């Protein structure tokens, strides 16, 4: 059995939609998932996009993805890469695909000359925590993810 990883390209929007929807369902956020294939196609077709994705295939079949975006660390004074998600379709979990995607992201970051890959970890996700710890990631305590959207966003902006 083989894992191959490639950059997502225009035409992969439906594949990304399926994988990221599966992640939303796994996290219990399916009610918040609204992305459509054309949403992903916009950034996949943009040569100046600030985000991108890698697709992992298991024996040629799309099995998982990692999505990323360019970020900037004011403390470091350089571009860093923020990994938005790693998603592996349910039928392909526990085959090393998540680890392979994380390694590919590390190579991608170094190839860009960036000094850091960073992401958020859901506190309840012990499986992901183990994967990231085994990879050597520093997992901080006490940080949380804040979201400002909808009416609260509009109210604050007015």
PDB file of C-alpha atoms in Angstrom:
ATOM      1  CA  UNK A   1       0.000   0.000   0.000  1.00  0.00           C
ATOM      2  CA  UNK A   2       1.388   3.401  -0.892  1.00  0.00           C
ATOM      3  CA  UNK A   3       0.795   6.991   0.135  1.00  0.00           C
ATOM      4  CA  UNK A   4       1.510   9.782  -2.308  1.00  0.00           C
ATOM      5  CA  UNK A   5       1.101  13.461  -1.616  1.00  0.00           C
ATOM      6  CA  UNK A   6       0.668  16.216  -4.140  1.00  0.00           C
ATOM      7  CA  UNK A   7      -0.337  19.864  -4.162  1.00  0.00           C
ATOM      8  CA  UNK A   8      -4.047  20.453  -4.713  1.00  0.00           C
ATOM      9  CA  UNK A   9      -4.733  22.027  -8.106  1.00  0.00           C
ATOM     10  CA  UNK A  10      -7.667  23.552  -9.931  1.00  0.00           C
ATOM     11  CA  UNK A  11     -10.246  20.790 -10.331  1.00  0.00           C
ATOM     12  CA  UNK A  12      -9.705  19.430  -6.788  1.00  0.00           C
ATOM     13  CA  UNK A  13     -12.478  21.532  -5.222  1.00  0.00           C
ATOM     14  CA  UNK A  14     -14.938  18.638  -4.934  1.00  0.00           C
ATOM     15  CA  UNK A  15     -12.246  16.421  -3.389  1.00  0.00           C
ATOM     16  CA  UNK A  16     -11.377  19.051  -0.785  1.00  0.00           C
ATOM     17  CA  UNK A  17     -15.066  19.614  -0.058  1.00  0.00           C
ATOM     18  CA  UNK A  18     -15.589  15.908   0.655  1.00  0.00           C
ATOM     19  CA  UNK A  19     -12.530  15.681   2.906  1.00  0.00           C
ATOM     20  CA  UNK A  20     -13.155  18.843   4.878  1.00  0.00           C
ATOM     21  CA  UNK A  21     -16.854  18.015   5.290  1.00  0.00           C
ATOM     22  CA  UNK A  22     -15.762  14.673   6.788  1.00  0.00           C
ATOM     23  CA  UNK A  23     -13.544  16.582   9.225  1.00  0.00           C
ATOM     24  CA  UNK A  24     -16.422  18.892  10.176  1.00  0.00           C
ATOM     25  CA  UNK A  25     -18.605  15.853  10.834  1.00  0.00           C
ATOM     26  CA  UNK A  26     -15.855  14.183  12.884  1.00  0.00           C
ATOM     27  CA  UNK A  27     -15.566  17.322  15.025  1.00  0.00           C
ATOM     28  CA  UNK A  28     -19.333  17.715  15.382  1.00  0.00           C
ATOM     29  CA  UNK A  29     -19.371  20.925  13.325  1.00  0.00           C
ATOM     30  CA  UNK A  30     -21.346  19.743  10.303  1.00  0.00           C
ATOM     31  CA  UNK A  31     -23.998  22.425  10.958  1.00  0.00           C
ATOM     32  CA  UNK A  32     -21.286  25.062  10.442  1.00  0.00           C
ATOM     33  CA  UNK A  33     -19.923  23.592   7.210  1.00  0.00           C
ATOM     34  CA  UNK A  34     -21.069  25.632   4.228  1.00  0.00           C
ATOM     35  CA  UNK A  35     -18.155  25.473   1.773  1.00  0.00           C
ATOM     36  CA  UNK A  36     -18.869  24.433  -1.793  1.00  0.00           C
ATOM     37  CA  UNK A  37     -16.421  23.057  -4.368  1.00  0.00           C
ATOM     38  CA  UNK A  38     -16.361  26.419  -6.156  1.00  0.00           C
ATOM     39  CA  UNK A  39     -15.144  28.074  -2.938  1.00  0.00           C
ATOM     40  CA  UNK A  40     -12.030  25.905  -2.997  1.00  0.00           C
ATOM     41  CA  UNK A  41     -11.671  26.252  -6.760  1.00  0.00           C
ATOM     42  CA  UNK A  42     -11.233  30.026  -6.349  1.00  0.00           C
ATOM     43  CA  UNK A  43      -8.022  29.716  -4.369  1.00  0.00           C
ATOM     44  CA  UNK A  44      -6.812  26.672  -6.283  1.00  0.00           C
ATOM     45  CA  UNK A  45      -6.966  28.637  -9.541  1.00  0.00           C
ATOM     46  CA  UNK A  46      -5.399  31.806  -8.112  1.00  0.00           C
ATOM     47  CA  UNK A  47      -1.637  31.930  -8.824  1.00  0.00           C
ATOM     48  CA  UNK A  48      -1.221  34.549  -6.073  1.00  0.00           C
ATOM     49  CA  UNK A  49      -3.306  32.722  -3.442  1.00  0.00           C
ATOM     50  CA  UNK A  50      -2.221  33.080   0.166  1.00  0.00           C
ATOM     51  CA  UNK A  51      -3.500  29.589   0.923  1.00  0.00           C
ATOM     52  CA  UNK A  52      -3.282  26.125  -0.511  1.00  0.00           C
ATOM     53  CA  UNK A  53      -3.692  22.441   0.149  1.00  0.00           C
ATOM     54  CA  UNK A  54      -1.929  19.128  -0.148  1.00  0.00           C
ATOM     55  CA  UNK A  55      -3.812  15.979  -1.086  1.00  0.00           C
ATOM     56  CA  UNK A  56      -2.764  12.545   0.113  1.00  0.00           C
ATOM     57  CA  UNK A  57      -3.696   9.536  -1.993  1.00  0.00           C
ATOM     58  CA  UNK A  58      -3.811   5.937  -0.816  1.00  0.00           C
ATOM     59  CA  UNK A  59      -3.072   3.694  -3.792  1.00  0.00           C
ATOM     60  CA  UNK A  60      -4.081   6.522  -6.098  1.00  0.00           C
ATOM     61  CA  UNK A  61      -7.372   7.343  -4.331  1.00  0.00           C
ATOM     62  CA  UNK A  62      -7.749  10.704  -2.550  1.00  0.00           C
ATOM     63  CA  UNK A  63      -7.684   9.890   1.153  1.00  0.00           C
ATOM     64  CA  UNK A  64      -6.774  13.058   3.038  1.00  0.00           C
ATOM     65  CA  UNK A  65      -5.668  16.642   2.837  1.00  0.00           C
ATOM     66  CA  UNK A  66      -3.839  19.366   4.689  1.00  0.00           C
ATOM     67  CA  UNK A  67      -4.889  22.970   4.152  1.00  0.00           C
ATOM     68  CA  UNK A  68      -2.626  25.914   4.907  1.00  0.00           C
ATOM     69  CA  UNK A  69      -2.340  29.657   4.674  1.00  0.00           C
ATOM     70  CA  UNK A  70       0.476  32.122   4.790  1.00  0.00           C
ATOM     71  CA  UNK A  71       0.848  33.930   8.079  1.00  0.00           C
ATOM     72  CA  UNK A  72       3.285  36.374   9.599  1.00  0.00           C
ATOM     73  CA  UNK A  73       4.930  36.308  12.992  1.00  0.00           C
ATOM     74  CA  UNK A  74       5.577  39.758  14.374  1.00  0.00           C
ATOM     75  CA  UNK A  75       7.813  38.191  17.039  1.00  0.00           C
ATOM     76  CA  UNK A  76       9.978  36.431  14.433  1.00  0.00           C
ATOM     77  CA  UNK A  77       9.613  39.102  11.763  1.00  0.00           C
ATOM     78  CA  UNK A  78       9.060  36.547   9.008  1.00  0.00           C
ATOM     79  CA  UNK A  79       6.387  34.674   7.138  1.00  0.00           C
ATOM     80  CA  UNK A  80       5.194  31.479   8.801  1.00  0.00           C
ATOM     81  CA  UNK A  81       2.711  28.879   7.604  1.00  0.00           C
ATOM     82  CA  UNK A  82      -0.518  28.250   9.466  1.00  0.00           C
ATOM     83  CA  UNK A  83      -1.974  24.785   8.933  1.00  0.00           C
ATOM     84  CA  UNK A  84      -5.745  25.137   9.034  1.00  0.00           C
ATOM     85  CA  UNK A  85      -6.609  21.447   8.978  1.00  0.00           C
ATOM     86  CA  UNK A  86      -5.442  17.918   8.413  1.00  0.00           C
ATOM     87  CA  UNK A  87      -8.314  15.697   7.364  1.00  0.00           C
ATOM     88  CA  UNK A  88      -8.240  11.979   6.609  1.00  0.00           C
ATOM     89  CA  UNK A  89     -11.362  10.294   5.294  1.00  0.00           C
ATOM     90  CA  UNK A  90     -12.767   7.708   7.754  1.00  0.00           C
ATOM     91  CA  UNK A  91     -11.968   4.666   5.590  1.00  0.00           C
ATOM     92  CA  UNK A  92      -8.308   5.698   5.414  1.00  0.00           C
ATOM     93  CA  UNK A  93      -7.579   6.529   9.044  1.00  0.00           C
ATOM     94  CA  UNK A  94      -4.825   4.703  10.955  1.00  0.00           C
ATOM     95  CA  UNK A  95      -2.806   4.052   7.804  1.00  0.00           C
ATOM     96  CA  UNK A  96      -0.142   6.731   8.373  1.00  0.00           C
ATOM     97  CA  UNK A  97      -1.782   9.314   6.120  1.00  0.00           C
ATOM     98  CA  UNK A  98      -2.027  12.011   8.804  1.00  0.00           C
ATOM     99  CA  UNK A  99       1.658  11.548   9.654  1.00  0.00           C
ATOM    100  CA  UNK A 100       2.581  11.666   5.968  1.00  0.00           C
ATOM    101  CA  UNK A 101       0.615  14.894   5.522  1.00  0.00           C
ATOM    102  CA  UNK A 102       2.308  16.453   8.541  1.00  0.00           C
ATOM    103  CA  UNK A 103       5.758  15.478   7.181  1.00  0.00           C
ATOM    104  CA  UNK A 104       4.828  16.907   3.760  1.00  0.00           C
ATOM    105  CA  UNK A 105       3.723  20.154   5.406  1.00  0.00           C
ATOM    106  CA  UNK A 106       7.079  20.343   7.224  1.00  0.00           C
ATOM    107  CA  UNK A 107       8.920  19.908   3.906  1.00  0.00           C
ATOM    108  CA  UNK A 108       6.683  22.528   2.278  1.00  0.00           C
ATOM    109  CA  UNK A 109       7.418  25.040   5.052  1.00  0.00           C
ATOM    110  CA  UNK A 110      11.173  24.490   4.830  1.00  0.00           C
ATOM    111  CA  UNK A 111      11.093  24.701   1.026  1.00  0.00           C
ATOM    112  CA  UNK A 112       9.451  28.136   1.371  1.00  0.00           C
ATOM    113  CA  UNK A 113      12.187  29.222   3.752  1.00  0.00           C
ATOM    114  CA  UNK A 114       9.694  29.742   6.557  1.00  0.00           C
ATOM    115  CA  UNK A 115      10.875  29.060  10.116  1.00  0.00           C
ATOM    116  CA  UNK A 116       7.609  27.797  11.566  1.00  0.00           C
ATOM    117  CA  UNK A 117       4.512  25.680  10.977  1.00  0.00           C
ATOM    118  CA  UNK A 118       1.737  26.335  13.476  1.00  0.00           C
ATOM    119  CA  UNK A 119      -1.867  25.260  13.997  1.00  0.00           C
ATOM    120  CA  UNK A 120      -4.596  24.922  16.604  1.00  0.00           C
ATOM    121  CA  UNK A 121      -5.434  21.660  18.340  1.00  0.00           C
ATOM    122  CA  UNK A 122      -8.858  20.893  19.740  1.00  0.00           C
ATOM    123  CA  UNK A 123      -8.358  20.057  23.429  1.00  0.00           C
ATOM    124  CA  UNK A 124     -10.572  16.953  23.200  1.00  0.00           C
ATOM    125  CA  UNK A 125      -8.691  15.475  20.217  1.00  0.00           C
ATOM    126  CA  UNK A 126      -6.354  13.022  21.925  1.00  0.00           C
ATOM    127  CA  UNK A 127      -5.581  11.176  18.703  1.00  0.00           C
ATOM    128  CA  UNK A 128      -4.315  14.341  17.030  1.00  0.00           C
ATOM    129  CA  UNK A 129      -2.449  15.317  20.197  1.00  0.00           C
ATOM    130  CA  UNK A 130      -0.546  12.011  20.085  1.00  0.00           C
ATOM    131  CA  UNK A 131       0.276  12.465  16.389  1.00  0.00           C
ATOM    132  CA  UNK A 132       1.603  15.982  16.940  1.00  0.00           C
ATOM    133  CA  UNK A 133       3.534  15.064  20.083  1.00  0.00           C
ATOM    134  CA  UNK A 134       5.186  12.117  18.304  1.00  0.00           C
ATOM    135  CA  UNK A 135       6.210  14.521  15.533  1.00  0.00           C
ATOM    136  CA  UNK A 136       7.953  16.714  18.119  1.00  0.00           C
ATOM    137  CA  UNK A 137       5.446  19.584  18.185  1.00  0.00           C
ATOM    138  CA  UNK A 138       5.348  21.890  21.171  1.00  0.00           C
ATOM    139  CA  UNK A 139       1.775  21.721  22.469  1.00  0.00           C
ATOM    140  CA  UNK A 140       1.032  24.725  24.635  1.00  0.00           C
ATOM    141  CA  UNK A 141      -1.425  24.703  27.505  1.00  0.00           C
ATOM    142  CA  UNK A 142      -3.852  27.525  28.012  1.00  0.00           C
ATOM    143  CA  UNK A 143      -4.306  28.797  24.461  1.00  0.00           C
ATOM    144  CA  UNK A 144      -7.748  28.829  22.954  1.00  0.00           C
ATOM    145  CA  UNK A 145      -9.288  29.629  19.615  1.00  0.00           C
ATOM    146  CA  UNK A 146     -11.417  32.784  19.462  1.00  0.00           C
ATOM    147  CA  UNK A 147     -13.922  33.483  16.707  1.00  0.00           C
ATOM    148  CA  UNK A 148     -15.701  36.717  15.917  1.00  0.00           C
ATOM    149  CA  UNK A 149     -18.434  36.321  13.302  1.00  0.00           C
ATOM    150  CA  UNK A 150     -22.046  37.061  12.364  1.00  0.00           C
ATOM    151  CA  UNK A 151     -23.932  39.600  14.445  1.00  0.00           C
ATOM    152  CA  UNK A 152     -21.085  40.027  16.923  1.00  0.00           C
ATOM    153  CA  UNK A 153     -18.676  40.865  14.097  1.00  0.00           C
ATOM    154  CA  UNK A 154     -21.119  43.322  12.574  1.00  0.00           C
ATOM    155  CA  UNK A 155     -21.893  44.911  15.954  1.00  0.00           C
ATOM    156  CA  UNK A 156     -18.224  45.390  16.762  1.00  0.00           C
ATOM    157  CA  UNK A 157     -17.497  46.865  13.325  1.00  0.00           C
ATOM    158  CA  UNK A 158     -20.295  49.421  13.539  1.00  0.00           C
TER     159      UNK A 158
END
